C-alpha cells in the first residue's frame, strides 16, 4: 500500500526534540488563601469559570475581621479625643507651669493614640480589606487578575483559617503557559535566554507553536544529567492546556530552512538518500536529496525537495524495489 503526504517546511533543529510538558505560567497565576479565620457564607465562582480582576470569588463571616474593624474605630475615636484635648490645653497653657505639664502629657498621649490608630489601620490593610469589603464581619475574596478558576478547594459553610494547606482558589490566565523541558547537559551551553522553541503536541497534529526560552537551569540533575529549561508560550485560543506533554524542538540559531519528512520516506542507497515524489496521481519520481539532520522519527532535507511537494511516506521501499528490478526478459 502506497501512501503519500505533503512535505512541510521546518527550521533545522540542533538536536532531537525534547520531551516537555506544559504548566501554569506562575507570573499570571494566583493561589488565593485568607489571612483570617471564618466560615464560608457565599461561593460566587466555580471551577472553569472565567473571572475578571476584582470579581468576588467567595464571602466569609469572620470574627477576626469584626475585631479588626472595631479596633480601628476605637483607635480613631481615641485619636480624635486626644487631638481635641491638646488643642484645648494649647489655648489655656500660657505661662502656667502646671498647664504646660498637662499639655506635654496630652501631647504624649496624642502620639500614642496616633501610633495605635496606625497599627489598627495597618492590620486592616494586611487583611486585604477593600472599602467595599467592610461590611460588619464579612470579608470578600476577589480575583487579583483576569483568568480562569482552575481549582477551588472551598465548600459551602466550610471553616477556613490561615493554617489551611491548600489554597481556596487558584486563578490562572491560560492564555500564557510555561514549557518545562529536560535539556541534556551537553546542550545546556548552547541554549540562551531568548532562543525560540518550536512546540508540537499530539493533541494538535500538523500544528506548531513558538515559545521563547526565559530560563536555563543553573544546575544539572545528578540522577538524570539534565538541565531544566523553561520557556514562555502564548496560548491565545486556549487549545493547549497545563500538564499536556509536548515535543520541543530547538532550531539552529542561524535559522537554516529545511523540509521535514518522516524517516519512512527516506530510501538509502549506498551513501545517498532518496525520496519518491508524487508528480501526479499514481505517478512517482525517485529523487536524490541531501539530509541536513536525521532524528528518531523525522529527517530534515536541505536540498532536493521543496515544501508542499507530496512524498511517499509508506511504501517507499516497495517502489524502490520495483524501479530497481530488471525489466522482463533482461538478466
PDB file of C-alpha atoms in Angstrom, residues 25 174-179 209-212 231-238 240:
ATOM      1  CA  UNK A  25       2.653  30.451  33.906  1.00  0.00           C
ATOM      2  CA  UNK A 174      -4.377  30.268  30.474  1.00  0.00           C
ATOM      3  CA  UNK A 175      -3.534  32.479  27.513  1.00  0.00           C
ATOM      4  CA  UNK A 176       0.053  32.156  28.736  1.00  0.00           C
ATOM      5  CA  UNK A 177       1.786  28.899  29.679  1.00  0.00           C
ATOM      6  CA  UNK A 178       5.218  27.668  30.618  1.00  0.00           C
ATOM      7  CA  UNK A 179       7.049  24.942  28.726  1.00  0.00           C
ATOM      8  CA  UNK A 209       3.584  26.921  18.211  1.00  0.00           C
ATOM      9  CA  UNK A 210       6.560  29.074  19.090  1.00  0.00           C
ATOM     10  CA  UNK A 211       7.890  29.608  22.612  1.00  0.00           C
ATOM     11  CA  UNK A 212      10.759  31.713  23.949  1.00  0.00           C
ATOM     12  CA  UNK A 231      10.062  28.848  28.097  1.00  0.00           C
ATOM     13  CA  UNK A 232       7.016  31.095  27.732  1.00  0.00           C
ATOM     14  CA  UNK A 233       4.306  30.028  25.299  1.00  0.00           C
ATOM     15  CA  UNK A 234       1.398  32.160  24.101  1.00  0.00           C
ATOM     16  CA  UNK A 235      -1.885  30.242  24.017  1.00  0.00           C
ATOM     17  CA  UNK A 236      -4.455  32.801  22.820  1.00  0.00           C
ATOM     18  CA  UNK A 237      -7.054  30.244  21.735  1.00  0.00           C
ATOM     19  CA  UNK A 238      -6.739  28.152  24.908  1.00  0.00           C
ATOM     20  CA  UNK A 240      -3.255  23.875  24.817  1.00  0.00           C
TER      21      UNK A 240
END
